[in-house]
GROMACS .gro file of C-alpha atoms in nm:
model
  235
    1UNK     CA    1   2.578   1.711  37.018
    2UNK     CA    2   2.670   1.390  36.939
    3UNK     CA    3   2.939   1.225  37.174
    4UNK     CA    4   3.076   0.877  37.261
    5UNK     CA    5   3.275   0.886  37.565
    6UNK     CA    6   3.451   0.547  37.649
    7UNK     CA    7   3.623   0.442  37.966
    8UNK     CA    8   3.935   0.263  37.790
    9UNK     CA    9   4.055   0.174  37.455
   10UNK     CA   10   4.220  -0.151  37.522
   11UNK     CA   11   4.078  -0.483  37.606
   12UNK     CA   12   4.159  -0.866  37.556
   13UNK     CA   13   3.993  -0.840  37.186
   14UNK     CA   14   4.241  -0.571  37.088
   15UNK     CA   15   4.266  -0.200  37.031
   16UNK     CA   16   3.891  -0.039  37.067
   17UNK     CA   17   3.775  -0.369  36.922
   18UNK     CA   18   3.516  -0.409  37.212
   19UNK     CA   19   3.382  -0.056  37.124
   20UNK     CA   20   3.357  -0.097  36.752
   21UNK     CA   21   2.980  -0.146  36.707
   22UNK     CA   22   2.919   0.146  36.936
   23UNK     CA   23   3.179   0.359  36.717
   24UNK     CA   24   3.014   0.261  36.403
   25UNK     CA   25   2.676   0.368  36.538
   26UNK     CA   26   2.828   0.697  36.662
   27UNK     CA   27   2.998   0.791  36.338
   28UNK     CA   28   2.663   0.780  36.116
   29UNK     CA   29   2.867   0.795  35.791
   30UNK     CA   30   2.663   0.900  35.505
   31UNK     CA   31   2.705   0.996  35.143
   32UNK     CA   32   2.904   1.318  35.223
   33UNK     CA   33   3.278   1.294  35.278
   34UNK     CA   34   3.386   1.276  35.642
   35UNK     CA   35   3.683   1.462  35.786
   36UNK     CA   36   3.803   1.254  36.061
   37UNK     CA   37   4.049   1.449  36.316
   38UNK     CA   38   4.265   1.268  36.562
   39UNK     CA   39   4.428   1.436  36.864
   40UNK     CA   40   4.719   1.247  36.969
   41UNK     CA   41   4.849   1.483  37.228
   42UNK     CA   42   4.761   1.254  37.540
   43UNK     CA   43   5.037   1.015  37.407
   44UNK     CA   44   5.361   1.082  37.603
   45UNK     CA   45   5.559   0.718  37.578
   46UNK     CA   46   5.398   0.663  37.234
   47UNK     CA   47   5.496   0.906  36.964
   48UNK     CA   48   5.212   1.104  36.808
   49UNK     CA   49   5.285   0.946  36.454
   50UNK     CA   50   5.279   0.585  36.639
   51UNK     CA   51   4.944   0.676  36.816
   52UNK     CA   52   4.793   0.793  36.493
   53UNK     CA   53   4.889   0.474  36.316
   54UNK     CA   54   4.738   0.274  36.595
   55UNK     CA   55   4.413   0.439  36.589
   56UNK     CA   56   4.363   0.460  36.208
   57UNK     CA   57   4.396   0.090  36.197
   58UNK     CA   58   4.161   0.025  36.475
   59UNK     CA   59   3.890   0.261  36.326
   60UNK     CA   60   3.928   0.126  35.971
   61UNK     CA   61   3.677  -0.142  36.003
   62UNK     CA   62   3.429   0.125  36.135
   63UNK     CA   63   3.470   0.305  35.793
   64UNK     CA   64   3.674   0.603  35.942
   65UNK     CA   65   3.965   0.739  35.776
   66UNK     CA   66   4.152   0.966  36.004
   67UNK     CA   67   4.425   1.256  35.988
   68UNK     CA   68   4.626   1.353  36.310
   69UNK     CA   69   4.572   1.713  36.414
   70UNK     CA   70   4.980   1.719  36.474
   71UNK     CA   71   5.023   1.693  36.120
   72UNK     CA   72   4.812   1.977  36.009
   73UNK     CA   73   4.984   2.286  35.874
   74UNK     CA   74   4.681   2.497  35.997
   75UNK     CA   75   4.528   2.320  36.272
   76UNK     CA   76   4.256   2.562  36.353
   77UNK     CA   77   4.127   2.527  36.017
   78UNK     CA   78   4.138   2.148  36.019
   79UNK     CA   79   3.930   2.177  36.328
   80UNK     CA   80   3.682   2.387  36.150
   81UNK     CA   81   3.628   2.139  35.880
   82UNK     CA   82   3.623   1.832  36.090
   83UNK     CA   83   3.313   1.615  36.084
   84UNK     CA   84   3.436   1.408  36.347
   85UNK     CA   85   3.668   1.459  36.626
   86UNK     CA   86   3.860   1.175  36.786
   87UNK     CA   87   4.052   1.216  37.117
   88UNK     CA   88   4.294   0.944  37.249
   89UNK     CA   89   4.360   0.851  37.587
   90UNK     CA   90   4.696   0.881  37.769
   91UNK     CA   91   4.800   1.176  38.020
   92UNK     CA   92   4.516   1.414  38.042
   93UNK     CA   93   4.734   1.695  38.169
   94UNK     CA   94   4.976   1.674  37.875
   95UNK     CA   95   4.677   1.659  37.650
   96UNK     CA   96   4.489   1.994  37.807
   97UNK     CA   97   4.815   2.169  37.810
   98UNK     CA   98   4.906   2.117  37.422
   99UNK     CA   99   4.547   2.206  37.328
  100UNK     CA  100   4.514   2.500  37.531
  101UNK     CA  101   4.865   2.667  37.477
  102UNK     CA  102   4.766   2.618  37.072
  103UNK     CA  103   4.426   2.761  37.100
  104UNK     CA  104   4.286   2.437  36.980
  105UNK     CA  105   4.074   2.357  37.294
  106UNK     CA  106   3.853   2.635  37.252
  107UNK     CA  107   3.819   2.561  36.863
  108UNK     CA  108   3.740   2.206  36.939
  109UNK     CA  109   3.477   2.302  37.201
  110UNK     CA  110   3.291   2.547  36.932
  111UNK     CA  111   3.302   2.305  36.663
  112UNK     CA  112   3.145   2.023  36.867
  113UNK     CA  113   2.884   2.247  37.044
  114UNK     CA  114   2.776   2.383  36.729
  115UNK     CA  115   2.686   2.036  36.565
  116UNK     CA  116   2.956   2.078  36.329
  117UNK     CA  117   3.174   1.758  36.440
  118UNK     CA  118   3.088   1.446  36.634
  119UNK     CA  119   3.315   1.375  36.937
  120UNK     CA  120   3.470   1.045  37.037
  121UNK     CA  121   3.717   1.017  37.344
  122UNK     CA  122   3.851   0.746  37.536
  123UNK     CA  123   4.004   0.779  37.885
  124UNK     CA  124   4.191   1.107  37.871
  125UNK     CA  125   3.966   1.203  37.567
  126UNK     CA  126   3.647   1.132  37.808
  127UNK     CA  127   3.800   1.352  38.096
  128UNK     CA  128   3.847   1.620  37.836
  129UNK     CA  129   3.477   1.643  37.750
  130UNK     CA  130   3.394   1.738  38.113
  131UNK     CA  131   3.383   2.089  38.249
  132UNK     CA  132   3.704   2.066  38.456
  133UNK     CA  133   4.024   1.860  38.465
  134UNK     CA  134   3.955   1.740  38.807
  135UNK     CA  135   3.860   1.381  38.810
  136UNK     CA  136   4.150   1.226  38.600
  137UNK     CA  137   4.352   0.947  38.729
  138UNK     CA  138   4.659   1.101  38.579
  139UNK     CA  139   4.977   1.242  38.745
  140UNK     CA  140   5.009   1.592  38.659
  141UNK     CA  141   5.333   1.556  38.478
  142UNK     CA  142   5.312   1.916  38.320
  143UNK     CA  143   5.123   2.225  38.407
  144UNK     CA  144   4.791   2.243  38.220
  145UNK     CA  145   4.769   2.612  38.227
  146UNK     CA  146   4.419   2.608  38.387
  147UNK     CA  147   4.177   2.350  38.469
  148UNK     CA  148   3.888   2.432  38.258
  149UNK     CA  149   3.823   2.187  37.963
  150UNK     CA  150   3.559   2.140  37.700
  151UNK     CA  151   3.239   2.134  37.888
  152UNK     CA  152   3.040   1.923  37.671
  153UNK     CA  153   2.874   1.737  37.948
  154UNK     CA  154   2.749   1.914  38.274
  155UNK     CA  155   2.917   1.680  38.489
  156UNK     CA  156   3.259   1.517  38.555
  157UNK     CA  157   3.370   1.149  38.434
  158UNK     CA  158   3.615   0.908  38.608
  159UNK     CA  159   3.698   0.662  38.337
  160UNK     CA  160   3.857   0.331  38.432
  161UNK     CA  161   3.644   0.338  38.740
  162UNK     CA  162   3.718   0.044  38.989
  163UNK     CA  163   3.600  -0.082  39.328
  164UNK     CA  164   3.914  -0.291  39.354
  165UNK     CA  165   4.129  -0.261  39.680
  166UNK     CA  166   4.422  -0.511  39.654
  167UNK     CA  167   4.504  -0.678  39.970
  168UNK     CA  168   4.774  -0.482  40.174
  169UNK     CA  169   4.730  -0.160  39.969
  170UNK     CA  170   4.702   0.130  40.228
  171UNK     CA  171   4.623   0.429  39.983
  172UNK     CA  172   4.265   0.544  39.939
  173UNK     CA  173   4.020   0.370  39.706
  174UNK     CA  174   3.883   0.535  39.398
  175UNK     CA  175   3.550   0.577  39.558
  176UNK     CA  176   3.724   0.751  39.844
  177UNK     CA  177   3.915   0.993  39.628
  178UNK     CA  178   3.578   1.062  39.438
  179UNK     CA  179   3.413   1.121  39.767
  180UNK     CA  180   3.689   1.390  39.851
  181UNK     CA  181   3.611   1.552  39.537
  182UNK     CA  182   3.232   1.566  39.626
  183UNK     CA  183   3.326   1.729  39.957
  184UNK     CA  184   3.511   1.992  39.800
  185UNK     CA  185   3.300   2.037  39.506
  186UNK     CA  186   2.944   2.053  39.625
  187UNK     CA  187   2.680   2.032  39.354
  188UNK     CA  188   2.938   1.867  39.100
  189UNK     CA  189   2.839   1.513  39.004
  190UNK     CA  190   3.087   1.246  38.888
  191UNK     CA  191   3.005   0.961  38.664
  192UNK     CA  192   3.228   0.665  38.718
  193UNK     CA  193   3.272   0.458  38.413
  194UNK     CA  194   3.430   0.100  38.467
  195UNK     CA  195   3.638  -0.075  38.202
  196UNK     CA  196   3.453  -0.178  37.882
  197UNK     CA  197   3.172   0.076  37.943
  198UNK     CA  198   3.095   0.410  37.769
  199UNK     CA  199   2.833   0.712  37.747
  200UNK     CA  200   2.663   0.794  37.432
  201UNK     CA  201   2.531   1.147  37.405
  202UNK     CA  202   2.279   1.224  37.164
  203UNK     CA  203   2.163   1.592  37.228
  204UNK     CA  204   1.977   1.586  37.575
  205UNK     CA  205   1.971   1.203  37.566
  206UNK     CA  206   2.233   0.979  37.763
  207UNK     CA  207   2.293   0.603  37.725
  208UNK     CA  208   2.516   0.407  37.918
  209UNK     CA  209   2.676   0.124  37.704
  210UNK     CA  210   2.865  -0.178  37.799
  211UNK     CA  211   2.846  -0.490  38.010
  212UNK     CA  212   2.546  -0.513  38.227
  213UNK     CA  213   2.761  -0.670  38.497
  214UNK     CA  214   2.972  -0.365  38.558
  215UNK     CA  215   2.707  -0.082  38.613
  216UNK     CA  216   2.848   0.266  38.629
  217UNK     CA  217   2.854   0.481  38.953
  218UNK     CA  218   2.707   0.820  39.006
  219UNK     CA  219   2.851   1.031  39.281
  220UNK     CA  220   2.661   1.333  39.392
  221UNK     CA  221   2.778   1.380  39.741
  222UNK     CA  222   3.005   1.222  39.997
  223UNK     CA  223   2.796   0.927  40.043
  224UNK     CA  224   2.810   0.580  39.872
  225UNK     CA  225   2.748   0.655  39.469
  226UNK     CA  226   2.445   0.525  39.325
  227UNK     CA  227   2.460   0.218  39.085
  228UNK     CA  228   2.344   0.305  38.726
  229UNK     CA  229   2.246   0.008  38.507
  230UNK     CA  230   2.345   0.026  38.132
  231UNK     CA  231   2.069   0.171  37.905
  232UNK     CA  232   1.885   0.509  37.883
  233UNK     CA  233   1.958   0.739  38.165
  234UNK     CA  234   1.815   1.072  38.283
  235UNK     CA  235   1.996   1.330  38.479
   0.00000   0.00000   0.00000
């Protein structure tokens, strides 16, 4: 499988601008026509049409011309033809519900696992690649009709990971929340991806990408997480 899982899409440079070199490398566009399918369903306050236009503009410099899944008359056939599947961020619960109730969740999993399509996801799209909808930062604004997701990686991801704890804030930190997950889900690891970072998956090879000053975190139990520097990484 060829995956690129990003923590975030926005940056001071613009929408997906910070990730364009990694996206271009991931895309591996050759001489054959590419069928790039965008999944906009995590967009809630942004319409799917507007989301499609935003992502199309952002990915054009990488040589990607996409079509949104919500416009397809036969979406399952579109998934079966796709060479690249791009899943945008937003609300993960809304994303999973729409994909599950249309049968598209299983179709995407099959297409990517078979090697037929490369997978790019940020924020909610990175959550979707995990085994379960369990380490999202989103509110459950809709019933996702189940917590199983694509299972493209054998661990959970927490995008937008931060160690920040504003002065006067009395709620739990992100690290505390992920330790709660570890306590109730023994043996299930979580990768915390800070802003500006991502995970490249090439078969069984994993590479953490991004600013070396913002290392990722690896939770395996209720103790403090391990710090993972950018670069090749072995499970």
